[in-house]
Tab-separated table of N, CA, C and O in Angstrom:
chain	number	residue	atom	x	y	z
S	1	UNK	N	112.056	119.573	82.446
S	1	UNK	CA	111.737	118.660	83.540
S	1	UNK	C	110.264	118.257	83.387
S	1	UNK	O	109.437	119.161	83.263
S	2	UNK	N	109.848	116.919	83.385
S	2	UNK	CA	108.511	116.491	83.221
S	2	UNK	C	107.904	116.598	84.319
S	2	UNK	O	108.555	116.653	85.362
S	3	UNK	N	106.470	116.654	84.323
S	3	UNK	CA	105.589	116.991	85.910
S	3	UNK	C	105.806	115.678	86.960
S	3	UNK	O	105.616	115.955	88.144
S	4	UNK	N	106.135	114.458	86.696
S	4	UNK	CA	106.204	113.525	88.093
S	4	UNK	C	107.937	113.980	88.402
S	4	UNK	O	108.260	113.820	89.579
S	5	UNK	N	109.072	114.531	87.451
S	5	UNK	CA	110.283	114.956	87.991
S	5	UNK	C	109.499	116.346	89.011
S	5	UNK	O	109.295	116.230	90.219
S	6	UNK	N	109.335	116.939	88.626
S	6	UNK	CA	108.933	118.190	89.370
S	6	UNK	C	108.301	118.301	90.229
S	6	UNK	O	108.447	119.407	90.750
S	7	UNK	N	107.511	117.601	90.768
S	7	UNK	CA	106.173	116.709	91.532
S	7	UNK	C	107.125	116.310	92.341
S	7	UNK	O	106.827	116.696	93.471
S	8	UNK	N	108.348	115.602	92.346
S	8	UNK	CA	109.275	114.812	93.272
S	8	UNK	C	110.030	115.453	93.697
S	8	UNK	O	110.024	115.452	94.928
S	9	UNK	N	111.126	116.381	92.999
S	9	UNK	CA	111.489	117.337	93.498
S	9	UNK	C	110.527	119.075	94.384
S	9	UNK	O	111.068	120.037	94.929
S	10	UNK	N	109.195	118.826	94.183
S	10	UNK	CA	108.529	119.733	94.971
S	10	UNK	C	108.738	119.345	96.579
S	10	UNK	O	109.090	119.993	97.564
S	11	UNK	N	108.246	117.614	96.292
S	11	UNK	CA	108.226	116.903	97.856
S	11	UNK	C	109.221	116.548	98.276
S	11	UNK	O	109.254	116.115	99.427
S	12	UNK	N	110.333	116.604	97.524
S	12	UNK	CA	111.866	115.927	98.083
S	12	UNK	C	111.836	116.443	99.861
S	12	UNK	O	111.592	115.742	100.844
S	13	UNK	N	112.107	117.592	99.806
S	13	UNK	CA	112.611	117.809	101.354
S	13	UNK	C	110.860	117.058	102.505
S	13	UNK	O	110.969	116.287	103.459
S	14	UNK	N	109.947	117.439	102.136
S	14	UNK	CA	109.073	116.778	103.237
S	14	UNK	C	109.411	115.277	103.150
S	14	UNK	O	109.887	114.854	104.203
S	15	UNK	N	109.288	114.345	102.151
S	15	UNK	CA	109.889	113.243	101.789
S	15	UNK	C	110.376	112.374	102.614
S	15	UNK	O	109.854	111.448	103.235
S	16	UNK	N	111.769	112.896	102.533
S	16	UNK	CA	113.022	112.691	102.862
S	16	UNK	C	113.399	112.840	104.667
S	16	UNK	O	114.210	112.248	105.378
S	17	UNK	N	112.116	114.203	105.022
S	17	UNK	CA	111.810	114.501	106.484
S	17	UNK	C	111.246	113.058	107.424
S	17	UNK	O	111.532	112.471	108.467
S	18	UNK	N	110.200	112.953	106.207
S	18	UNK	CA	109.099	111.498	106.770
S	18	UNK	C	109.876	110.144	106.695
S	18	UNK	O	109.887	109.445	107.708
S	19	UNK	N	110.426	109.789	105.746
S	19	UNK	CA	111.701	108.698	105.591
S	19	UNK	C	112.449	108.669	106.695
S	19	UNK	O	112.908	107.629	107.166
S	20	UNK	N	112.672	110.188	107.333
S	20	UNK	CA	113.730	109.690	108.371
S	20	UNK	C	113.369	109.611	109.422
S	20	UNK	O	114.202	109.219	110.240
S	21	UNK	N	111.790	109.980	109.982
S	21	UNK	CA	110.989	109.544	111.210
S	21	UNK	C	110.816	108.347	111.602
S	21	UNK	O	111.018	107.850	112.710
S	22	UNK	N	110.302	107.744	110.326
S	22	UNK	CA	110.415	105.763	109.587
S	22	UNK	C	111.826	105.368	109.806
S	22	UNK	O	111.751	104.387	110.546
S	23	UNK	N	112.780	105.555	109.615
S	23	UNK	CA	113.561	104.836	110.239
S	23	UNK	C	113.920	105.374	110.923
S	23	UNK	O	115.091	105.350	110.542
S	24	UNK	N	113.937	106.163	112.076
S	24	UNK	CA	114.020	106.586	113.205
S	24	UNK	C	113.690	105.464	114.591
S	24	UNK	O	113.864	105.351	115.805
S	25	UNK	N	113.052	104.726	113.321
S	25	UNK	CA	111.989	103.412	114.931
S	25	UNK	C	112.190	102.357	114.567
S	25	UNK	O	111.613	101.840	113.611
S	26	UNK	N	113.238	101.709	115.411
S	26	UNK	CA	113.625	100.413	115.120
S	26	UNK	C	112.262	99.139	114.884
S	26	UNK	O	111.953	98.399	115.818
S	27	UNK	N	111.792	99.083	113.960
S	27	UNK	CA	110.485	98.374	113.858
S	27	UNK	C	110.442	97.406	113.988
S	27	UNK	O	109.785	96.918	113.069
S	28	UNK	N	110.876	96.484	114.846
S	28	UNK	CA	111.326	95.204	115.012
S	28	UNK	C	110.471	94.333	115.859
S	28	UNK	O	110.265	94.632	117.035
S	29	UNK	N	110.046	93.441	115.402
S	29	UNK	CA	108.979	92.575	115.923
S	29	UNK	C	109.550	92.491	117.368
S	29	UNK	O	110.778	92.403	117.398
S	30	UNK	N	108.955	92.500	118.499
S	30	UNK	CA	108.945	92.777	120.055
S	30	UNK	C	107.917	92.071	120.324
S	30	UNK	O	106.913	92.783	120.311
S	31	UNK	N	107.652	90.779	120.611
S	31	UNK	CA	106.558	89.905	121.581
S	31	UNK	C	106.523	90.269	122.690
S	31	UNK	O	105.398	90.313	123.186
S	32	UNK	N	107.857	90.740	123.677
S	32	UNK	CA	108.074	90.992	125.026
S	32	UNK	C	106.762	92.196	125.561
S	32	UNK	O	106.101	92.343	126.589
S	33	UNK	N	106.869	93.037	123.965
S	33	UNK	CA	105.795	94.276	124.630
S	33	UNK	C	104.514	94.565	123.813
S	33	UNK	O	103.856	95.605	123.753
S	34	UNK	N	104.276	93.008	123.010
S	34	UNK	CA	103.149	92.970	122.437
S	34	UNK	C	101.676	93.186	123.139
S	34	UNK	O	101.410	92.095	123.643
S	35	UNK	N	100.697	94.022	123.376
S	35	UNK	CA	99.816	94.163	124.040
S	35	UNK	C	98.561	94.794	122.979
S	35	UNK	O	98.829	95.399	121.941
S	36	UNK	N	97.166	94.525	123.461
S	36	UNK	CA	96.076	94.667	122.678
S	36	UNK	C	96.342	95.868	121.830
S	36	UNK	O	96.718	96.941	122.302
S	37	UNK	N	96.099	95.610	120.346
S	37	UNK	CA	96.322	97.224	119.452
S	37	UNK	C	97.873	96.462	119.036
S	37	UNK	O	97.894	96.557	117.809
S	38	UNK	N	98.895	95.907	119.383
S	38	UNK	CA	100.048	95.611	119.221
S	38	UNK	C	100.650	94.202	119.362
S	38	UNK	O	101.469	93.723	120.146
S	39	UNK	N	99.906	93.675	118.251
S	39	UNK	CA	100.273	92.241	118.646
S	39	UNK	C	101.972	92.247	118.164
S	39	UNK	O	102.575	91.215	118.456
S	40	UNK	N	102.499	92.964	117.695
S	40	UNK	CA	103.729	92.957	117.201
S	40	UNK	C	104.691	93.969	118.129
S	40	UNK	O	105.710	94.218	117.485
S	41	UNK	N	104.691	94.437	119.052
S	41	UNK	CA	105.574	95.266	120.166
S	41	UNK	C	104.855	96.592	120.007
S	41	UNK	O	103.770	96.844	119.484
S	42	UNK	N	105.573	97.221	120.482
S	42	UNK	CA	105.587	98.531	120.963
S	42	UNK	C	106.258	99.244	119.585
S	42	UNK	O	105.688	100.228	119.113
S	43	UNK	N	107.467	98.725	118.964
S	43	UNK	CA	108.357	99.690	117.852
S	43	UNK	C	107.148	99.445	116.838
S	43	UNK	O	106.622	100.428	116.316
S	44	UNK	N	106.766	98.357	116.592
S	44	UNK	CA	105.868	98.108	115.369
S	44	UNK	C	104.791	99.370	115.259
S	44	UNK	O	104.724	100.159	114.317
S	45	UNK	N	103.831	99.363	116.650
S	45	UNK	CA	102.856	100.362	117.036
S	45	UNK	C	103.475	101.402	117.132
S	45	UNK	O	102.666	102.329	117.157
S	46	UNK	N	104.598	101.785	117.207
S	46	UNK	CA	104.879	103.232	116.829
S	46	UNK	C	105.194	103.789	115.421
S	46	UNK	O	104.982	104.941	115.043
S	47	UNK	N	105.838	102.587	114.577
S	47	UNK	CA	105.732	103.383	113.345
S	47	UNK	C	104.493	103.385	112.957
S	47	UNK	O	104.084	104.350	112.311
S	48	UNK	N	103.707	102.395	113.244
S	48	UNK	CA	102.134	102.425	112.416
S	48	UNK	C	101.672	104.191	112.713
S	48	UNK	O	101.149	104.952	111.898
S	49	UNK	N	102.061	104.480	114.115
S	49	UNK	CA	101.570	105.635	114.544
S	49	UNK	C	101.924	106.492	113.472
S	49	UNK	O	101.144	107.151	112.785
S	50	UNK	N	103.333	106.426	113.366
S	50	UNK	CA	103.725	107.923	112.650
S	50	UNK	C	103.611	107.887	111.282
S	50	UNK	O	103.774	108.889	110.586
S	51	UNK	N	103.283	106.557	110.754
S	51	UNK	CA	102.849	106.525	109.500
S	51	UNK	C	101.573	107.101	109.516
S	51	UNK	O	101.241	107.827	108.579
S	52	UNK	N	101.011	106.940	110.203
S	52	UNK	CA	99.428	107.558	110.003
S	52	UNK	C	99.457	109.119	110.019
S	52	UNK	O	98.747	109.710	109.205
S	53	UNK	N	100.175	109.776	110.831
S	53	UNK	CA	100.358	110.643	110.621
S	53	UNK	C	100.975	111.083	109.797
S	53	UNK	O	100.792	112.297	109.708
S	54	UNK	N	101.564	110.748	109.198
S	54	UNK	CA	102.578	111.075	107.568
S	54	UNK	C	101.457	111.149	106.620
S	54	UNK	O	101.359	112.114	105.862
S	55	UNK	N	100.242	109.776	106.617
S	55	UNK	CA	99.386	109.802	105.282
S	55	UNK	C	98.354	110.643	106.253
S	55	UNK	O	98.091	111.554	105.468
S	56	UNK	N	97.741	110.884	107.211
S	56	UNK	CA	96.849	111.733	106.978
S	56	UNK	C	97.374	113.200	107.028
S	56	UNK	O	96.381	113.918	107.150
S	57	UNK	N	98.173	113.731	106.998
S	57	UNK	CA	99.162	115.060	106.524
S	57	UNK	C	98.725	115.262	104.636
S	57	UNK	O	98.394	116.197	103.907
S	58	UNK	N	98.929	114.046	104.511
S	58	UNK	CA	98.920	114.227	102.926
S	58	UNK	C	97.276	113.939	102.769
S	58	UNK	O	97.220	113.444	101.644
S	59	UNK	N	96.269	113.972	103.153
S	59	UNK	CA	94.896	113.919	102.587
S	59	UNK	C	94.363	112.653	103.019
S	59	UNK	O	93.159	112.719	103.266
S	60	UNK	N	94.879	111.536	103.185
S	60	UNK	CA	94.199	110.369	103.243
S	60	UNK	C	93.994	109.611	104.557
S	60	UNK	O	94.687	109.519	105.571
S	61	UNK	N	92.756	109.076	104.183
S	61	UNK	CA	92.106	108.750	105.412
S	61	UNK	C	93.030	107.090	105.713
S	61	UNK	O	93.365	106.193	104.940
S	62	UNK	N	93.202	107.297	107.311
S	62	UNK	CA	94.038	106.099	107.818
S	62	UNK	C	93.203	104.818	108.267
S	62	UNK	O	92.529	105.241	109.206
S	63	UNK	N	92.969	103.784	108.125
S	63	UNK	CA	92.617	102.549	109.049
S	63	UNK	C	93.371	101.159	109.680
S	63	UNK	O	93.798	100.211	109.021
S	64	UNK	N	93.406	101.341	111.276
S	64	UNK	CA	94.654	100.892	111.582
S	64	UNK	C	93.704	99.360	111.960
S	64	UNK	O	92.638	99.629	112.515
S	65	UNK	N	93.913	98.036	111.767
S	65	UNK	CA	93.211	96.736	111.559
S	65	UNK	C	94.003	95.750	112.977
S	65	UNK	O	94.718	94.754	112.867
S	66	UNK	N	93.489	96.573	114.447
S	66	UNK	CA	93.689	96.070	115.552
S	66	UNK	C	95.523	95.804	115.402
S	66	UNK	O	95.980	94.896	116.097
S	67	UNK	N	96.395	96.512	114.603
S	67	UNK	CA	97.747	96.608	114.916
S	67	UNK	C	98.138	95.835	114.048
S	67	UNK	O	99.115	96.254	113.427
S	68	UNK	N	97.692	94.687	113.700
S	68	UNK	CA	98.075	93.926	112.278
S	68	UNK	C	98.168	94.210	110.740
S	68	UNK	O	98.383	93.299	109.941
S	69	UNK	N	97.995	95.542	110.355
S	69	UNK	CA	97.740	95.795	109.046
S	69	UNK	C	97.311	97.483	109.085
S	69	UNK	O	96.608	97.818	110.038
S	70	UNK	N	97.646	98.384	108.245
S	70	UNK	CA	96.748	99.575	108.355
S	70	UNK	C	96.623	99.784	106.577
S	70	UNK	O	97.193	99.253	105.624
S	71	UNK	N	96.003	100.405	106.662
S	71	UNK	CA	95.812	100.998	105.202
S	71	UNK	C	95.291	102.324	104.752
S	71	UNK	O	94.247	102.703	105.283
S	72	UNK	N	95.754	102.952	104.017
S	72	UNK	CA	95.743	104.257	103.844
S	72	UNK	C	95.224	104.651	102.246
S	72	UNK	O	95.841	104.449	101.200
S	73	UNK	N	93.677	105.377	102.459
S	73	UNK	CA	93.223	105.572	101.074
S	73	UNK	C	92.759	106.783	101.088
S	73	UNK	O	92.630	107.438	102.122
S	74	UNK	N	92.378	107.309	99.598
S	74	UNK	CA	92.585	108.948	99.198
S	74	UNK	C	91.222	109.039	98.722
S	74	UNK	O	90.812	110.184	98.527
S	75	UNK	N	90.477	108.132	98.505
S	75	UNK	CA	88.938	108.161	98.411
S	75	UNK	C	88.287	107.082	98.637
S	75	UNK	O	88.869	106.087	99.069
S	76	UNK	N	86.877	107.096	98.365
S	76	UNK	CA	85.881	105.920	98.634
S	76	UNK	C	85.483	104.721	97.482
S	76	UNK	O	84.900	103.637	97.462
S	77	UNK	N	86.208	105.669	96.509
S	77	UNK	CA	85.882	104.857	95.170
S	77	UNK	C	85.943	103.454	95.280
S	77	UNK	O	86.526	102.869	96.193
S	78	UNK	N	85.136	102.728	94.033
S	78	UNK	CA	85.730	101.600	93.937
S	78	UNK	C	86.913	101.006	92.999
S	78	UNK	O	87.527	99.939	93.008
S	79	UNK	N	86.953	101.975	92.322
S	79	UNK	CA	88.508	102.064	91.238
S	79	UNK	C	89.598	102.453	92.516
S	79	UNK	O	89.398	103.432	93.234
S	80	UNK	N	90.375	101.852	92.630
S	80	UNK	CA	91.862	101.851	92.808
S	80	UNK	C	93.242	101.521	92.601
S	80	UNK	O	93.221	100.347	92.232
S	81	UNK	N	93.969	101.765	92.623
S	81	UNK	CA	95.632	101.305	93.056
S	81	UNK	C	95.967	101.035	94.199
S	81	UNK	O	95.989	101.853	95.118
S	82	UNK	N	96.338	99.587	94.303
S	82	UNK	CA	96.887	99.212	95.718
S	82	UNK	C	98.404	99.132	95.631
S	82	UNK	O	99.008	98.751	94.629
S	83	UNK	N	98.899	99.479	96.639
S	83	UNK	CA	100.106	99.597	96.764
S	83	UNK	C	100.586	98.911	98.601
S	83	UNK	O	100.556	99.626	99.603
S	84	UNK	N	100.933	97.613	98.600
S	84	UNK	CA	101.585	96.735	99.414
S	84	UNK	C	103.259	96.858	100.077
S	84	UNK	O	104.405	96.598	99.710
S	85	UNK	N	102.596	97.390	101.203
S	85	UNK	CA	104.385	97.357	101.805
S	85	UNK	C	104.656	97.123	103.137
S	85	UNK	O	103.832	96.645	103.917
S	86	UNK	N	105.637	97.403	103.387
S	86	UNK	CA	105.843	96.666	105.192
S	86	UNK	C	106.746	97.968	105.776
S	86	UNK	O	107.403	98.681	105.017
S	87	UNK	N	106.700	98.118	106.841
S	87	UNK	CA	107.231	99.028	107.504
S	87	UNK	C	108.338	98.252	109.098
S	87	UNK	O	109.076	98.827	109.899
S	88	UNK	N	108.048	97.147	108.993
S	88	UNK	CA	108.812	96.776	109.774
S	88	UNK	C	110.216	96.042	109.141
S	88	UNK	O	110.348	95.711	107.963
S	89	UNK	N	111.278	95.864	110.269
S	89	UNK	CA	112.817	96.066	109.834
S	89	UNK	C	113.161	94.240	110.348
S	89	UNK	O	112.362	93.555	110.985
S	90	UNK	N	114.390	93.826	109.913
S	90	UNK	CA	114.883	92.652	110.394
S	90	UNK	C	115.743	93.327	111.207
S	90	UNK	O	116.181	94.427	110.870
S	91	UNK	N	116.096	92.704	112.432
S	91	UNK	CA	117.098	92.665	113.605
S	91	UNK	C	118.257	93.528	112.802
S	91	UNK	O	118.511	93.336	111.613
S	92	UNK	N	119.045	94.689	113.786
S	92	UNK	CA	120.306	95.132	112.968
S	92	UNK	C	121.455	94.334	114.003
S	92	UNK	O	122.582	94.824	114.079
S	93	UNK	N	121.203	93.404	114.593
S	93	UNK	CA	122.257	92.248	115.512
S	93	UNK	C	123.208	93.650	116.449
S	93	UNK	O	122.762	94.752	116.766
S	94	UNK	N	124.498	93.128	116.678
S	94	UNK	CA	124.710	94.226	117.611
S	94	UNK	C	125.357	95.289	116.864
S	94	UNK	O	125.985	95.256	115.806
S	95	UNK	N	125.090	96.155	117.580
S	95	UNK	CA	125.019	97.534	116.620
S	95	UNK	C	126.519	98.468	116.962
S	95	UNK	O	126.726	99.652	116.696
S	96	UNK	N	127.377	97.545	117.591
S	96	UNK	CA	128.881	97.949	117.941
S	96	UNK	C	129.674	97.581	116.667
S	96	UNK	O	130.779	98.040	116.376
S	97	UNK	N	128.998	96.739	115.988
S	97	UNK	CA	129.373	96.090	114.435
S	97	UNK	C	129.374	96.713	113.558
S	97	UNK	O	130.054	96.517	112.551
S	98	UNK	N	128.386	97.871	113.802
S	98	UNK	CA	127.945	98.973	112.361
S	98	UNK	C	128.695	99.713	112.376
S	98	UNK	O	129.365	99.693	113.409
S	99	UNK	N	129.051	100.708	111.419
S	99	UNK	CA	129.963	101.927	111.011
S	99	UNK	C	129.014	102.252	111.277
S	99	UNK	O	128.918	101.777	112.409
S	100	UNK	N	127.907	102.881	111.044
S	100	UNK	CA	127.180	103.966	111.494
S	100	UNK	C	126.097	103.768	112.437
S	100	UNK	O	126.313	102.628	112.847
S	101	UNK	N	124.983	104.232	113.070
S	101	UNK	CA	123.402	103.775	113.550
S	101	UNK	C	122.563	103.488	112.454
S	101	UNK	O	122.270	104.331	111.607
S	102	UNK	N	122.155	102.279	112.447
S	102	UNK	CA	121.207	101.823	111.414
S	102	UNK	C	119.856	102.396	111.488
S	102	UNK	O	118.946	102.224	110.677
S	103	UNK	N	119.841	103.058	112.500
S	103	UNK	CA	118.238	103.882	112.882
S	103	UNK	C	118.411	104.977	112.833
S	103	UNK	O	117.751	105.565	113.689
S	104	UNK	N	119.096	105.706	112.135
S	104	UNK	CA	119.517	107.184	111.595
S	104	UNK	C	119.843	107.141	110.002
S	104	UNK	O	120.871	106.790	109.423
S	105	UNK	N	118.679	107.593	109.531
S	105	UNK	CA	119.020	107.942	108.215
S	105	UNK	C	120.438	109.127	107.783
S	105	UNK	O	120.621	110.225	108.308
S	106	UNK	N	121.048	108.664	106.999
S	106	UNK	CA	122.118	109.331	106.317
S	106	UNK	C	122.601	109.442	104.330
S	106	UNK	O	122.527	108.568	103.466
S	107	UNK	N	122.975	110.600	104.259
S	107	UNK	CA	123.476	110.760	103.356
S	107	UNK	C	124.579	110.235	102.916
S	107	UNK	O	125.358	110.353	103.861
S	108	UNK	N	125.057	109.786	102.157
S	108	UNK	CA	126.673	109.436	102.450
S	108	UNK	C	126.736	108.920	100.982
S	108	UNK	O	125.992	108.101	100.442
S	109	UNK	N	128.082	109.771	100.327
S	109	UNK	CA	128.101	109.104	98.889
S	109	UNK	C	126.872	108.956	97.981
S	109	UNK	O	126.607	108.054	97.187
S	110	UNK	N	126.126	110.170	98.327
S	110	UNK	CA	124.492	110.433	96.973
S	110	UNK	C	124.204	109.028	97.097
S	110	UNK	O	123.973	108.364	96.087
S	111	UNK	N	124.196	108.332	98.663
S	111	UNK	CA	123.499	107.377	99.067
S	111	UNK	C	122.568	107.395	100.495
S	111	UNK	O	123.040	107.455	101.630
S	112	UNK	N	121.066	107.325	100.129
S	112	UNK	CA	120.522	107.442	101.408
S	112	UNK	C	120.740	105.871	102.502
S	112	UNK	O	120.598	104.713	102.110
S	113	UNK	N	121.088	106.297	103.822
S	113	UNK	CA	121.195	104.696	104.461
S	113	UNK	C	120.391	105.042	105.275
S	113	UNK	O	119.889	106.151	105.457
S	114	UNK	N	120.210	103.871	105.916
S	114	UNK	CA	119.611	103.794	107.275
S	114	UNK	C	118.298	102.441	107.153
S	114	UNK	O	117.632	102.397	106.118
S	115	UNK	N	118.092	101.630	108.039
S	115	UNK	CA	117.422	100.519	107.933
S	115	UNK	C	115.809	100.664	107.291
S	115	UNK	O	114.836	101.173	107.847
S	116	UNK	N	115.866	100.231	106.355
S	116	UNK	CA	114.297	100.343	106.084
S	116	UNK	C	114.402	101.595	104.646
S	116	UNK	O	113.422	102.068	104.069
S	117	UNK	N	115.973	101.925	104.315
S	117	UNK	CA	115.546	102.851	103.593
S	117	UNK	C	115.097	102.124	101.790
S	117	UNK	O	114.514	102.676	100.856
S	118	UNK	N	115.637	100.810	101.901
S	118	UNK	CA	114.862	100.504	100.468
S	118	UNK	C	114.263	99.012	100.563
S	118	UNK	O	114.351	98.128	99.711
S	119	UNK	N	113.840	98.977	101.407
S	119	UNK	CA	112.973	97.581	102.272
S	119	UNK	C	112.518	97.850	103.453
S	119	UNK	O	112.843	97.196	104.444
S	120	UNK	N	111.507	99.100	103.480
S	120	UNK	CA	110.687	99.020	102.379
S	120	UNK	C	109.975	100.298	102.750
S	120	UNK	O	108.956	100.592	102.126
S	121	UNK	N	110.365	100.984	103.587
S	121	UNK	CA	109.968	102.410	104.550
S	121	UNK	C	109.951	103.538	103.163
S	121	UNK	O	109.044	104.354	103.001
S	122	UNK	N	111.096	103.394	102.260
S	122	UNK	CA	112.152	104.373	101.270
S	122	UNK	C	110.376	104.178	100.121
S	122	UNK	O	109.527	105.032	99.866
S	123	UNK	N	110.460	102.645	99.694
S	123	UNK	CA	109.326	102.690	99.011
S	123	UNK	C	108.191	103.023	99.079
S	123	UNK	O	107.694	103.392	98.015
S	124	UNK	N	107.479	103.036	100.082
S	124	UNK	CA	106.172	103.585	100.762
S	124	UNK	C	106.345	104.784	100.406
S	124	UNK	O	105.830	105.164	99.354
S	125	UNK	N	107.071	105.616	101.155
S	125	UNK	CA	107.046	107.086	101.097
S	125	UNK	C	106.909	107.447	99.824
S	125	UNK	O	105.853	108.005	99.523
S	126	UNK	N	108.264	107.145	98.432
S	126	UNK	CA	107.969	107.790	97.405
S	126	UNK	C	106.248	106.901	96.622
S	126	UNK	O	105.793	107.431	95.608
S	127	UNK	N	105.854	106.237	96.930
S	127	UNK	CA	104.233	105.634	96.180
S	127	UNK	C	103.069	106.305	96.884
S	127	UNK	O	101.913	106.050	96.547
C-alpha cells in the first residue's frame, strides 16, 4: 500500500464522519433568512460554520469573507495550492419523490449518496 493509500485509509472514518455533517445541511441558497454575515440564508451560514470547524480540527487557520466566501490555509507562505469548491447544494424539489433523504448521507451498493456528496462537499473533504 503506498503512503497517500494509507494516509486515506488512516482518515477514512473521520472523513467520512465530516462528509456526513456537510450534507447533513441542506445548503441551499435562502434569501428569506439572509441577514448580515449571511447574505446567502441561514443553511449556507451553517455549513460555512461547520466547515470551519472541520478545517480548523485539522490545523488550519479559517477566514470567513462577511459570509460570501471562506478560505482555509495551513500556512502563511507565499507558495501555495489552491483548491476551489462550493459547499452549497441545488434545490432537492419535493422530497416525497426521493427513495431516500437527500440530506442523509448513505452507503448503499459501495456507493456513498446523499446531496453534495460529489458536487462538491465529497471533494473538499478528500483535498
Amino acid at each position: 500500500m503506498d503512503k497517500i493509500t494509507a494516509l486515506i485509509k488512516h482518515y477514512e472514518k473521520d472523513m467520512l464522519a465530516d462528509l456526513s455533517k456537510l450534507i447533513a445541511i441542506p445548503s441551499i441558497r435562502d434569501l428569506d433568512t439572509k441577514r448580515e454575515g449571511a447574505p446567502f440564508g441561514e443553511n449556507i451560514d451553517k455549513v460555512f460554520k461547520e466547515f470551519t470547524m472541520i478545517a480548523q480540527k485539522l490545523g488550519f487557520k479559517v477566514r470567513n469573507f462577511d459570509g460570501y466566501a471562506i478560505d482555509a490555509s495551513i500556512n502563511e507562505s507565499d507558495d501555495y495550492i489552491g483548491i476551489l469548491a462550493h459547499l452549497d447544494v441545488v434545490e432537492a424539489g419535493d422530497l416525497s419523490k426521493w427513495t431516500s433523504d437527500p440530506f442523509k448521507m448513505m452507503l448503499e451498493e459501495g456507493l456513498l449518496k446523499g446531496r453534495g456528496v460529489s458536487d462538491d462537499k465529497g471533494p473538499l473533504i478528500i483535498a
